[in-house]
mmCIF file of C-alpha atoms in Angstrom:
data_model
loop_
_atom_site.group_PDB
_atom_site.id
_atom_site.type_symbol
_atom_site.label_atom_id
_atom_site.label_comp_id
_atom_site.label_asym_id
_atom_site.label_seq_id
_atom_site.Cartn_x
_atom_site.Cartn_y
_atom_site.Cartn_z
ATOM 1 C CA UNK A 1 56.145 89.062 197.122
ATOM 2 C CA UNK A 2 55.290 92.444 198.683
ATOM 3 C CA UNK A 3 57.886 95.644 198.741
ATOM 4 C CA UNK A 4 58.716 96.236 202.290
ATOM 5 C CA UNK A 5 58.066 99.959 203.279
ATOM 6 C CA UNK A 6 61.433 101.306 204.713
ATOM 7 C CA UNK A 7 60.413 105.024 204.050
ATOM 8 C CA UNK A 8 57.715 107.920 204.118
ATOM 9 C CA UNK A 9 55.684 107.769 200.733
ATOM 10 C CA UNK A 10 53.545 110.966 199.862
ATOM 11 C CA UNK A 11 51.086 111.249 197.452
ATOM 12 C CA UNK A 12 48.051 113.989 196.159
ATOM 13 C CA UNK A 13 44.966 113.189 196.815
ATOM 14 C CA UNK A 14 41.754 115.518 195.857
ATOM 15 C CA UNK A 15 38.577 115.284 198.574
ATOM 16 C CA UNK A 16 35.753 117.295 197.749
ATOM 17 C CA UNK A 17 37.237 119.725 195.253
ATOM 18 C CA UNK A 18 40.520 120.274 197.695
ATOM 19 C CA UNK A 19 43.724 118.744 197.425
ATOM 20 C CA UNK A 20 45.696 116.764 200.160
ATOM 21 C CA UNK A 21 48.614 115.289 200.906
ATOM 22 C CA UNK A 22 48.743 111.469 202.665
ATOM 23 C CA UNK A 23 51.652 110.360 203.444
ATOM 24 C CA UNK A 24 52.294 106.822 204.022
ATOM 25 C CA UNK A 25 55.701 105.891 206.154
ATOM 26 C CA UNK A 26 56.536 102.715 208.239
ATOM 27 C CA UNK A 27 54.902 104.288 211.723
ATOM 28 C CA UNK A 28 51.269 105.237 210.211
ATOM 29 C CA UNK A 29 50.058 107.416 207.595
ATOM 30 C CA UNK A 30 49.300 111.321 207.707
ATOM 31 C CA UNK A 31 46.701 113.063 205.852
ATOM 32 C CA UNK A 32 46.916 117.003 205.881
ATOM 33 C CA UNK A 33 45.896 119.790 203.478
ATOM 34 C CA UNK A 34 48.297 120.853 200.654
ATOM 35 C CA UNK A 35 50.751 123.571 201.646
ATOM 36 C CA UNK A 36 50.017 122.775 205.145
ATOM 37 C CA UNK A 37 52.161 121.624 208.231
ATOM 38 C CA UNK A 38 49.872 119.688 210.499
ATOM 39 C CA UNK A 39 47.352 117.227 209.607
ATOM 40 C CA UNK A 40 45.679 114.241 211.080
ATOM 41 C CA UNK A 41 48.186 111.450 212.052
ATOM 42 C CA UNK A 42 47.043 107.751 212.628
ATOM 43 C CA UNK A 43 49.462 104.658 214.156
ATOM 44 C CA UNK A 44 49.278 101.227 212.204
ATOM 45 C CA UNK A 45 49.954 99.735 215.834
ATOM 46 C CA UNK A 46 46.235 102.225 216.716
ATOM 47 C CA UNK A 47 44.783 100.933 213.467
ATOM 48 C CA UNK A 48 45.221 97.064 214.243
ATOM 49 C CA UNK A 49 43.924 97.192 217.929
ATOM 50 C CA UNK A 50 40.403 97.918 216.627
ATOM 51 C CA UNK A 51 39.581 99.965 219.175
ATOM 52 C CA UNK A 52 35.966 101.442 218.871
ATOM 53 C CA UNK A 53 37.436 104.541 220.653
ATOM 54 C CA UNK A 54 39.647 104.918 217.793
ATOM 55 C CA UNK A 55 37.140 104.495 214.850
ATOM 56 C CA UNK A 56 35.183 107.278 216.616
ATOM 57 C CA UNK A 57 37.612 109.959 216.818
ATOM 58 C CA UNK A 58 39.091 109.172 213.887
ATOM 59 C CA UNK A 59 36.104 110.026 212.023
ATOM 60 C CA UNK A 60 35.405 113.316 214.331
ATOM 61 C CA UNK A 61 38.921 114.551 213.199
ATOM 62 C CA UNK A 62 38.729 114.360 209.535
ATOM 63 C CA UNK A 63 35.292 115.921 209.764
ATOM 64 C CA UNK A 64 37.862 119.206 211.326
ATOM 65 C CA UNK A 65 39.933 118.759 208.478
ATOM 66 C CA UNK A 66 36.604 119.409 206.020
ATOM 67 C CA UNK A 67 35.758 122.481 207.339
ATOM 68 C CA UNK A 68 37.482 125.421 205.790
ATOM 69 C CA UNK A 69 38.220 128.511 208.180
ATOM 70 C CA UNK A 70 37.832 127.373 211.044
ATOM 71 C CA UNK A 71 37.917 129.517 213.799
ATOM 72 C CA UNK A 72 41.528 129.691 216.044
ATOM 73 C CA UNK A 73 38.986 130.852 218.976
ATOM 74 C CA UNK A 74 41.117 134.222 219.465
ATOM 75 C CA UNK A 75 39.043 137.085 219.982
ATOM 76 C CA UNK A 76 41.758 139.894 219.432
ATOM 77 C CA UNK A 77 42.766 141.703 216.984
ATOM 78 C CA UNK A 78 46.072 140.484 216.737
ATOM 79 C CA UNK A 79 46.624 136.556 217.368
ATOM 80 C CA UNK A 80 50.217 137.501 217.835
ATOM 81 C CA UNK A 81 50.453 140.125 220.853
ATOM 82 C CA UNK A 82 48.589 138.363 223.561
ATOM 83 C CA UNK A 83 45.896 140.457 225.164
ATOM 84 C CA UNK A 84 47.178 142.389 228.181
ATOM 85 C CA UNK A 85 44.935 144.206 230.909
ATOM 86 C CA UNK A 86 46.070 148.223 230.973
ATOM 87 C CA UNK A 87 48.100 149.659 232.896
ATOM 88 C CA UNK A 88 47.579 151.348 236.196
ATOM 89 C CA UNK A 89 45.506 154.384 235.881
ATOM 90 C CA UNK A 90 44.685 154.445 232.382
ATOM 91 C CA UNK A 91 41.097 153.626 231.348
#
Protein backbone atom coordinates (compact mmCIF):
# COMPACT_ATOMS: atom_id res chain seq x y z
CA UNK A 1 0.00 0.00 0.00
CA UNK A 2 1.22 3.46 -1.06
CA UNK A 3 1.44 6.68 1.50
CA UNK A 4 -1.02 9.15 0.27
CA UNK A 5 0.65 12.64 -0.25
CA UNK A 6 -1.43 15.16 1.89
CA UNK A 7 1.51 17.74 1.99
CA UNK A 8 4.46 19.67 0.20
CA UNK A 9 7.71 17.43 0.42
CA UNK A 10 11.12 19.24 -0.34
CA UNK A 11 14.19 17.77 -0.95
CA UNK A 12 18.13 18.81 -2.28
CA UNK A 13 18.97 17.87 -5.28
CA UNK A 14 22.58 18.71 -7.00
CA UNK A 15 22.42 19.27 -11.15
CA UNK A 16 25.56 19.98 -12.68
CA UNK A 17 27.65 21.04 -9.70
CA UNK A 18 24.55 23.39 -8.32
CA UNK A 19 22.16 22.60 -5.79
CA UNK A 20 18.26 22.72 -6.02
CA UNK A 21 15.41 22.43 -4.29
CA UNK A 22 12.19 20.15 -5.75
CA UNK A 23 9.50 20.19 -3.99
CA UNK A 24 6.92 17.64 -4.33
CA UNK A 25 3.18 18.62 -2.89
CA UNK A 26 -0.31 17.18 -3.86
CA UNK A 27 -0.86 19.95 -6.91
CA UNK A 28 2.61 19.26 -8.87
CA UNK A 29 6.13 19.52 -8.06
CA UNK A 30 8.52 22.70 -8.15
CA UNK A 31 12.06 22.71 -8.96
CA UNK A 32 13.99 26.07 -8.21
CA UNK A 33 17.58 26.98 -7.27
CA UNK A 34 18.66 26.90 -3.57
CA UNK A 35 18.09 30.17 -1.72
CA UNK A 36 15.80 31.14 -4.40
CA UNK A 37 12.01 32.16 -4.56
CA UNK A 38 10.77 31.25 -7.99
CA UNK A 39 11.44 28.24 -9.91
CA UNK A 40 9.83 26.16 -12.55
CA UNK A 41 6.36 24.80 -11.48
CA UNK A 42 4.67 21.77 -13.29
CA UNK A 43 0.73 20.43 -12.65
CA UNK A 44 0.30 16.53 -12.22
CA UNK A 45 -3.22 17.26 -13.93
CA UNK A 46 -0.45 19.07 -17.08
CA UNK A 47 1.79 16.04 -16.63
CA UNK A 48 -0.99 13.28 -17.29
CA UNK A 49 -2.61 15.01 -20.40
CA UNK A 50 0.54 14.27 -22.42
CA UNK A 51 0.41 17.12 -24.21
CA UNK A 52 3.36 17.49 -26.76
CA UNK A 53 3.01 21.29 -26.10
CA UNK A 54 3.87 20.58 -22.64
CA UNK A 55 6.94 18.24 -23.09
CA UNK A 56 8.32 21.08 -25.25
CA UNK A 57 8.26 23.91 -22.98
CA UNK A 58 8.95 22.05 -20.25
CA UNK A 59 12.25 21.23 -21.51
CA UNK A 60 12.85 25.02 -22.87
CA UNK A 61 12.31 26.17 -19.19
CA UNK A 62 14.71 24.11 -17.32
CA UNK A 63 17.26 24.86 -20.01
CA UNK A 64 16.55 28.91 -18.30
CA UNK A 65 17.04 27.49 -15.08
CA UNK A 66 20.81 26.13 -16.31
CA UNK A 67 22.02 29.21 -17.27
CA UNK A 68 23.63 31.23 -14.56
CA UNK A 69 23.29 35.18 -14.83
CA UNK A 70 21.03 35.61 -16.93
CA UNK A 71 20.32 38.82 -18.08
CA UNK A 72 16.96 40.82 -16.38
CA UNK A 73 17.05 42.79 -19.92
CA UNK A 74 17.33 46.28 -17.95
CA UNK A 75 19.63 48.53 -19.50
CA UNK A 76 19.98 51.14 -16.56
CA UNK A 77 21.97 51.61 -14.09
CA UNK A 78 19.68 51.11 -11.44
CA UNK A 79 16.91 48.25 -11.94
CA UNK A 80 15.13 49.98 -9.14
CA UNK A 81 14.41 53.76 -10.25
CA UNK A 82 12.74 53.30 -13.55
CA UNK A 83 14.27 55.34 -16.32
CA UNK A 84 12.61 58.75 -16.68
CA UNK A 85 13.01 61.22 -19.77
CA UNK A 86 14.46 64.84 -18.27
CA UNK A 87 12.84 67.42 -17.49
CA UNK A 88 11.86 70.42 -19.51
CA UNK A 89 14.80 72.39 -20.56
CA UNK A 90 17.56 70.50 -19.25
CA UNK A 91 19.77 68.59 -21.71
Amino acid sequence: MTTPLEKTLKRELPIQGRRYVVAISPDGLKLTLKGKRIGKELRWADLVNGDAALAVALNASLGALETPGKSTGTTHKNPRRPRTSPRPGRK
